[in-house]
Amino acid sequence: QVQLVESGGGLVQAGGSLRLSCAASGLTFSRNAMGWFRQAPGKEREFVARISAGVAYYADSVKGRFTISRDNAKNTVYLQLNSLKPEDTAVYYCAAGPLYSGSYYTQLRSYNTWGQGTQVTVSS
């Protein structure tokens, strides 16, 4: 059974930092692209970051503040969140998908496995 389990969310003040983790099981981790998405109340789920074949991609809104990384030996992907803003408040989801998705890597359809999400709340 393929499973992704996120952790590390919480409440933090603006300007603070958090590190999210996503532990994967039941899949060949190194053969999957890993992504992070987020969904704020009343909004659609949006792309945050992706790491695939050693290359990282970021949404413009988080570029320079967030860093995605992975440890294939631990089957875990991380998202370091720095300089957090209240608008970063959302449920953050981990996702896994095929290594190559062309220009569609920001789209939900490029991922076939999702975690349950972890809440990040940034107070002003």
Tab-separated table of N, CA and C in Angstrom:
chain	number	residue	atom	x	y	z
A	1	GLN	N	0.839	-1.187	0.000
A	1	GLN	CA	0.000	0.000	0.000
A	1	GLN	C	0.881	1.247	0.000
A	2	VAL	N	0.673	2.088	-0.985
A	2	VAL	CA	1.447	3.318	-1.089
A	2	VAL	C	0.902	4.337	-0.081
A	3	GLN	N	1.813	4.959	0.645
A	3	GLN	CA	1.385	5.900	1.668
A	3	GLN	C	2.382	7.036	1.792
A	4	LEU	N	1.858	8.245	1.943
A	4	LEU	CA	2.661	9.430	2.219
A	4	LEU	C	2.145	10.043	3.510
A	5	VAL	N	3.041	10.316	4.439
A	5	VAL	CA	2.643	10.859	5.733
A	5	VAL	C	3.448	12.122	6.010
A	6	GLU	N	2.737	13.243	6.072
A	6	GLU	CA	3.387	14.521	6.348
A	6	GLU	C	3.460	14.781	7.847
A	7	SER	N	4.435	15.582	8.229
A	7	SER	CA	4.562	16.028	9.609
A	7	SER	C	5.334	17.340	9.631
A	8	GLY	N	5.303	18.009	10.786
A	8	GLY	CA	6.099	19.211	10.952
A	8	GLY	C	5.336	20.511	10.901
A	9	GLY	N	4.054	20.447	10.604
A	9	GLY	CA	3.269	21.673	10.573
A	9	GLY	C	3.066	22.239	11.967
A	10	GLY	N	2.512	23.448	12.031
A	10	GLY	CA	2.256	24.061	13.321
A	10	GLY	C	1.943	25.531	13.187
A	11	LEU	N	1.952	26.213	14.342
A	11	LEU	CA	1.686	27.645	14.410
A	11	LEU	C	3.004	28.376	14.594
A	12	VAL	N	3.240	29.387	13.765
A	12	VAL	CA	4.493	30.146	13.834
A	12	VAL	C	4.200	31.612	13.544
A	13	GLN	N	5.009	32.496	14.097
A	13	GLN	CA	4.841	33.923	13.827
A	13	GLN	C	5.435	34.286	12.473
A	14	ALA	N	4.934	35.351	11.912
A	14	ALA	CA	5.463	35.841	10.641
A	14	ALA	C	6.970	36.062	10.772
A	15	GLY	N	7.692	35.643	9.744
A	15	GLY	CA	9.136	35.723	9.764
A	15	GLY	C	9.814	34.473	10.282
A	16	GLY	N	9.039	33.577	10.852
A	16	GLY	CA	9.585	32.346	11.409
A	16	GLY	C	9.799	31.268	10.371
A	17	SER	N	10.185	30.086	10.872
A	17	SER	CA	10.515	28.969	9.992
A	17	SER	C	9.877	27.682	10.489
A	18	LEU	N	9.662	26.779	9.556
A	18	LEU	CA	9.204	25.426	9.851
A	18	LEU	C	9.873	24.488	8.857
A	19	ARG	N	9.986	23.223	9.240
A	19	ARG	CA	10.424	22.212	8.279
A	19	ARG	C	9.383	21.104	8.242
A	20	LEU	N	8.837	20.900	7.068
A	20	LEU	CA	7.877	19.834	6.861
A	20	LEU	C	8.602	18.598	6.355
A	21	SER	N	8.108	17.444	6.766
A	21	SER	CA	8.641	16.168	6.304
A	21	SER	C	7.514	15.345	5.715
A	22	CYS	N	7.872	14.491	4.783
A	22	CYS	CA	6.905	13.572	4.183
A	22	CYS	C	7.599	12.226	4.025
A	23	ALA	N	7.125	11.249	4.780
A	23	ALA	CA	7.687	9.906	4.728
A	23	ALA	C	6.860	9.050	3.786
A	24	ALA	N	7.538	8.409	2.841
A	24	ALA	CA	6.866	7.588	1.843
A	24	ALA	C	7.106	6.111	2.112
A	25	SER	N	6.100	5.315	1.797
A	25	SER	CA	6.231	3.864	1.901
A	25	SER	C	5.412	3.221	0.796
A	26	GLY	N	5.812	2.001	0.426
A	26	GLY	CA	5.064	1.259	-0.584
A	26	GLY	C	5.340	1.665	-2.017
A	27	LEU	N	6.362	2.464	-2.249
A	27	LEU	CA	6.728	2.848	-3.608
A	27	LEU	C	8.248	2.914	-3.718
A	28	THR	N	8.726	2.852	-4.951
A	28	THR	CA	10.164	2.996	-5.180
A	28	THR	C	10.456	4.487	-5.171
A	29	PHE	N	10.856	4.972	-4.017
A	29	PHE	CA	10.920	6.402	-3.766
A	29	PHE	C	11.798	7.128	-4.785
A	30	SER	N	12.960	6.567	-5.064
A	30	SER	CA	13.911	7.263	-5.937
A	30	SER	C	13.410	7.387	-7.366
A	31	ARG	N	12.419	6.613	-7.734
A	31	ARG	CA	11.874	6.646	-9.088
A	31	ARG	C	10.635	7.532	-9.192
A	32	ASN	N	10.387	8.314	-8.163
A	32	ASN	CA	9.239	9.212	-8.160
A	32	ASN	C	9.673	10.662	-7.997
A	33	ALA	N	9.014	11.507	-8.726
A	33	ALA	CA	9.115	12.925	-8.426
A	33	ALA	C	8.283	13.183	-7.171
A	34	MET	N	8.740	14.108	-6.351
A	34	MET	CA	8.017	14.457	-5.132
A	34	MET	C	7.664	15.936	-5.172
A	35	GLY	N	6.458	16.231	-4.759
A	35	GLY	CA	6.014	17.618	-4.780
A	35	GLY	C	5.315	18.020	-3.499
A	36	TRP	N	5.230	19.316	-3.316
A	36	TRP	CA	4.450	19.887	-2.233
A	36	TRP	C	3.422	20.856	-2.826
A	37	PHE	N	2.221	20.739	-2.335
A	37	PHE	CA	1.135	21.643	-2.695
A	37	PHE	C	0.559	22.210	-1.405
A	38	ARG	N	-0.262	23.240	-1.530
A	38	ARG	CA	-0.937	23.778	-0.354
A	38	ARG	C	-2.337	24.241	-0.735
A	39	GLN	N	-3.190	24.252	0.268
A	39	GLN	CA	-4.572	24.680	0.050
A	39	GLN	C	-5.025	25.523	1.234
A	40	ALA	N	-5.321	26.774	0.949
A	40	ALA	CA	-5.846	27.686	1.964
A	40	ALA	C	-7.369	27.590	1.969
A	41	PRO	N	-8.010	27.969	3.062
A	41	PRO	CA	-9.479	27.900	3.128
A	41	PRO	C	-10.137	28.682	2.003
A	42	GLY	N	-11.064	28.033	1.314
A	42	GLY	CA	-11.788	28.686	0.242
A	42	GLY	C	-11.034	28.832	-1.057
A	43	LYS	N	-9.830	28.261	-1.111
A	43	LYS	CA	-9.019	28.381	-2.325
A	43	LYS	C	-8.695	27.010	-2.884
A	44	GLU	N	-8.271	26.998	-4.136
A	44	GLU	CA	-7.886	25.746	-4.767
A	44	GLU	C	-6.490	25.320	-4.300
A	45	ARG	N	-6.244	24.035	-4.395
A	45	ARG	CA	-4.916	23.522	-4.071
A	45	ARG	C	-3.926	24.054	-5.109
A	46	GLU	N	-2.778	24.544	-4.621
A	46	GLU	CA	-1.814	25.136	-5.538
A	46	GLU	C	-0.426	24.538	-5.359
A	47	PHE	N	0.320	24.561	-6.435
A	47	PHE	CA	1.686	24.038	-6.465
A	47	PHE	C	2.603	24.908	-5.613
A	48	VAL	N	3.495	24.246	-4.881
A	48	VAL	CA	4.496	24.953	-4.087
A	48	VAL	C	5.905	24.630	-4.576
A	49	ALA	N	6.221	23.335	-4.650
A	49	ALA	CA	7.582	22.949	-5.024
A	49	ALA	C	7.587	21.504	-5.506
A	50	ARG	N	8.633	21.173	-6.241
A	50	ARG	CA	8.799	19.820	-6.780
A	50	ARG	C	10.279	19.518	-6.873
A	51	ILE	N	10.635	18.266	-6.637
A	51	ILE	CA	11.999	17.829	-6.856
A	51	ILE	C	11.965	16.533	-7.649
A	52	SER	N	12.724	16.510	-8.731
A	52	SER	CA	12.715	15.372	-9.629
A	52	SER	C	14.064	15.295	-10.324
A	53	ALA	N	14.666	14.103	-10.309
A	53	ALA	CA	15.965	13.900	-10.955
A	53	ALA	C	16.973	14.958	-10.519
A	54	GLY	N	16.922	15.326	-9.238
A	54	GLY	CA	17.884	16.275	-8.695
A	54	GLY	C	17.623	17.724	-9.004
A	55	VAL	N	16.506	18.016	-9.655
A	55	VAL	CA	16.190	19.395	-10.025
A	55	VAL	C	14.979	19.859	-9.221
A	56	ALA	N	15.069	21.049	-8.685
A	56	ALA	CA	13.981	21.607	-7.880
A	56	ALA	C	13.266	22.714	-8.646
A	57	TYR	N	11.975	22.762	-8.450
A	57	TYR	CA	11.128	23.777	-9.071
A	57	TYR	C	10.288	24.414	-7.972
A	58	TYR	N	10.016	25.703	-8.112
A	58	TYR	CA	9.265	26.422	-7.089
A	58	TYR	C	8.213	27.334	-7.707
A	59	ALA	N	7.140	27.524	-6.962
A	59	ALA	CA	6.185	28.562	-7.324
A	59	ALA	C	6.843	29.915	-7.075
A	60	ASP	N	6.483	30.884	-7.875
A	60	ASP	CA	7.083	32.209	-7.729
A	60	ASP	C	6.847	32.784	-6.333
A	61	SER	N	5.717	32.451	-5.737
A	61	SER	CA	5.352	33.020	-4.441
A	61	SER	C	6.240	32.540	-3.295
A	62	VAL	N	6.963	31.439	-3.507
A	62	VAL	CA	7.795	30.894	-2.425
A	62	VAL	C	9.279	30.869	-2.785
A	63	LYS	N	9.600	31.208	-4.012
A	63	LYS	CA	10.988	31.147	-4.470
A	63	LYS	C	11.864	32.045	-3.597
A	64	GLY	N	12.977	31.495	-3.149
A	64	GLY	CA	13.883	32.247	-2.286
A	64	GLY	C	13.569	32.124	-0.810
A	65	ARG	N	12.402	31.581	-0.475
A	65	ARG	CA	12.020	31.413	0.936
A	65	ARG	C	11.888	29.943	1.321
A	66	PHE	N	11.416	29.122	0.397
A	66	PHE	CA	11.213	27.699	0.669
A	66	PHE	C	12.281	26.885	-0.065
A	67	THR	N	12.641	25.745	0.522
A	67	THR	CA	13.600	24.848	-0.099
A	67	THR	C	13.107	23.417	0.003
A	68	ILE	N	13.032	22.747	-1.128
A	68	ILE	CA	12.640	21.339	-1.153
A	68	ILE	C	13.903	20.484	-1.253
A	69	SER	N	13.898	19.370	-0.537
A	69	SER	CA	15.020	18.438	-0.598
A	69	SER	C	14.491	17.035	-0.350
A	70	ARG	N	15.335	16.053	-0.628
A	70	ARG	CA	14.901	14.670	-0.421
A	70	ARG	C	16.073	13.842	0.056
A	71	ASP	N	15.750	12.801	0.806
A	71	ASP	CA	16.736	11.823	1.254
A	71	ASP	C	16.227	10.466	0.792
A	72	ASN	N	16.781	9.983	-0.304
A	72	ASN	CA	16.299	8.708	-0.874
A	72	ASN	C	16.563	7.532	0.058
A	73	ALA	N	17.577	7.621	0.880
A	73	ALA	CA	17.874	6.528	1.816
A	73	ALA	C	16.810	6.421	2.905
A	74	LYS	N	16.154	7.550	3.186
A	74	LYS	CA	15.116	7.567	4.219
A	74	LYS	C	13.711	7.635	3.633
A	75	ASN	N	13.625	7.609	2.307
A	75	ASN	CA	12.314	7.703	1.642
A	75	ASN	C	11.530	8.913	2.145
A	76	THR	N	12.207	10.025	2.260
A	76	THR	CA	11.596	11.213	2.843
A	76	THR	C	11.908	12.453	2.006
A	77	VAL	N	10.907	13.295	1.848
A	77	VAL	CA	11.090	14.587	1.199
A	77	VAL	C	10.782	15.663	2.236
A	78	TYR	N	11.518	16.761	2.127
A	78	TYR	CA	11.398	17.840	3.096
A	78	TYR	C	11.014	19.139	2.394
A	79	LEU	N	10.399	20.016	3.154
A	79	LEU	CA	10.163	21.370	2.679
A	79	LEU	C	10.528	22.318	3.816
A	80	GLN	N	11.609	23.067	3.618
A	80	GLN	CA	12.030	24.065	4.589
A	80	GLN	C	11.330	25.372	4.266
A	81	LEU	N	10.597	25.897	5.235
A	81	LEU	CA	9.838	27.123	5.043
A	81	LEU	C	10.474	28.232	5.885
A	82	ASN	N	11.027	29.216	5.240
A	82	ASN	CA	11.652	30.347	5.927
A	82	ASN	C	10.915	31.642	5.594
A	83	SER	N	11.133	32.655	6.421
A	83	SER	CA	10.527	33.973	6.194
A	83	SER	C	9.025	33.844	5.939
A	84	LEU	N	8.378	33.099	6.791
A	84	LEU	CA	6.962	32.806	6.578
A	84	LEU	C	6.101	34.061	6.687
A	85	LYS	N	5.048	34.074	5.891
A	85	LYS	CA	4.098	35.181	5.831
A	85	LYS	C	2.707	34.663	6.174
A	86	PRO	N	1.827	35.519	6.655
A	86	PRO	CA	0.459	35.049	6.944
A	86	PRO	C	-0.210	34.404	5.728
A	87	GLU	N	0.121	34.864	4.538
A	87	GLU	CA	-0.488	34.282	3.337
A	87	GLU	C	0.033	32.886	3.014
A	88	ASP	N	1.020	32.417	3.758
A	88	ASP	CA	1.482	31.039	3.607
A	88	ASP	C	0.620	30.062	4.403
A	89	THR	N	-0.309	30.593	5.191
A	89	THR	CA	-1.193	29.736	5.981
A	89	THR	C	-2.020	28.843	5.068
A	90	ALA	N	-1.953	27.532	5.304
A	90	ALA	CA	-2.642	26.560	4.455
A	90	ALA	C	-2.389	25.162	5.006
A	91	VAL	N	-3.115	24.212	4.449
A	91	VAL	CA	-2.771	22.802	4.641
A	91	VAL	C	-1.783	22.443	3.543
A	92	TYR	N	-0.662	21.881	3.941
A	92	TYR	CA	0.393	21.510	2.999
A	92	TYR	C	0.331	20.008	2.740
A	93	TYR	N	0.319	19.661	1.457
A	93	TYR	CA	0.208	18.276	1.029
A	93	TYR	C	1.467	17.832	0.298
A	94	CYS	N	1.876	16.622	0.580
A	94	CYS	CA	2.956	15.970	-0.124
A	94	CYS	C	2.341	15.112	-1.233
A	95	ALA	N	3.046	15.003	-2.362
A	95	ALA	CA	2.535	14.210	-3.470
A	95	ALA	C	3.685	13.514	-4.198
A	96	ALA	N	3.370	12.367	-4.786
A	96	ALA	CA	4.354	11.611	-5.557
A	96	ALA	C	3.805	11.363	-6.953
A	97	GLY	N	4.702	11.341	-7.935
A	97	GLY	CA	4.279	11.112	-9.300
A	97	GLY	C	5.425	10.682	-10.179
A	98	PRO	N	5.165	10.451	-11.441
A	98	PRO	CA	6.226	10.037	-12.370
A	98	PRO	C	7.351	11.063	-12.435
A	99	LEU	N	8.559	10.578	-12.703
A	99	LEU	CA	9.721	11.458	-12.719
A	99	LEU	C	9.588	12.582	-13.736
A	100	TYR	N	8.992	12.259	-14.888
A	100	TYR	CA	8.945	13.260	-15.945
A	100	TYR	C	7.494	13.622	-16.249
A	101	SER	N	7.199	14.894	-16.156
A	101	SER	CA	5.836	15.357	-16.423
A	101	SER	C	5.831	16.546	-17.362
A	102	GLY	N	6.954	16.823	-17.985
A	102	GLY	CA	7.011	17.941	-18.911
A	102	GLY	C	6.675	19.251	-18.236
A	103	SER	N	5.883	20.050	-18.910
A	103	SER	CA	5.535	21.365	-18.390
A	103	SER	C	4.337	21.322	-17.448
A	104	TYR	N	3.861	20.116	-17.151
A	104	TYR	CA	2.658	19.984	-16.329
A	104	TYR	C	2.986	19.741	-14.854
A	105	TYR	N	4.208	19.979	-14.447
A	105	TYR	CA	4.613	19.605	-13.102
A	105	TYR	C	3.915	20.414	-12.014
A	106	THR	N	3.312	21.528	-12.369
A	106	THR	CA	2.595	22.323	-11.370
A	106	THR	C	1.148	21.863	-11.205
A	107	GLN	N	0.736	20.933	-12.031
A	107	GLN	CA	-0.658	20.521	-12.022
A	107	GLN	C	-0.883	19.272	-11.179
A	108	LEU	N	-2.036	19.206	-10.526
A	108	LEU	CA	-2.362	18.075	-9.662
A	108	LEU	C	-2.327	16.749	-10.428
A	109	ARG	N	-2.678	16.781	-11.682
A	109	ARG	CA	-2.765	15.544	-12.459
A	109	ARG	C	-1.413	14.888	-12.706
A	110	SER	N	-0.332	15.615	-12.427
A	110	SER	CA	1.005	15.047	-12.590
A	110	SER	C	1.425	14.199	-11.398
A	111	TYR	N	0.553	14.053	-10.411
A	111	TYR	CA	0.858	13.307	-9.196
A	111	TYR	C	-0.255	12.300	-8.945
A	112	ASN	N	0.111	11.085	-8.546
A	112	ASN	CA	-0.906	10.051	-8.386
A	112	ASN	C	-1.054	9.554	-6.960
A	113	THR	N	-0.250	10.070	-6.052
A	113	THR	CA	-0.363	9.684	-4.649
A	113	THR	C	-0.245	10.930	-3.788
A	114	TRP	N	-1.123	11.022	-2.805
A	114	TRP	CA	-1.178	12.225	-1.955
A	114	TRP	C	-1.183	11.843	-0.476
A	115	GLY	N	-0.598	12.703	0.318
A	115	GLY	CA	-0.681	12.553	1.759
A	115	GLY	C	-1.944	13.202	2.306
A	116	GLN	N	-2.085	13.145	3.615
A	116	GLN	CA	-3.300	13.646	4.252
A	116	GLN	C	-3.203	15.124	4.591
A	117	GLY	N	-2.004	15.678	4.526
A	117	GLY	CA	-1.821	17.100	4.756
A	117	GLY	C	-1.404	17.438	6.175
A	118	THR	N	-0.718	18.565	6.307
A	118	THR	CA	-0.330	19.081	7.612
A	118	THR	C	-0.588	20.585	7.631
A	119	GLN	N	-1.170	21.068	8.713
A	119	GLN	CA	-1.577	22.467	8.796
A	119	GLN	C	-0.400	23.359	9.156
A	120	VAL	N	-0.244	24.429	8.396
A	120	VAL	CA	0.717	25.480	8.709
A	120	VAL	C	-0.066	26.779	8.912
A	121	THR	N	0.099	27.384	10.073
A	121	THR	CA	-0.586	28.635	10.373
A	121	THR	C	0.453	29.689	10.746
A	122	VAL	N	0.426	30.811	10.036
A	122	VAL	CA	1.377	31.886	10.273
A	122	VAL	C	0.616	33.090	10.813
A	123	SER	N	0.950	33.499	12.019
A	123	SER	CA	0.274	34.639	12.638
A	123	SER	C	1.043	35.925	12.346
A	124	SER	N	0.289	37.005	12.259
A	124	SER	CA	0.914	38.303	11.945
A	124	SER	C	1.345	39.042	13.196
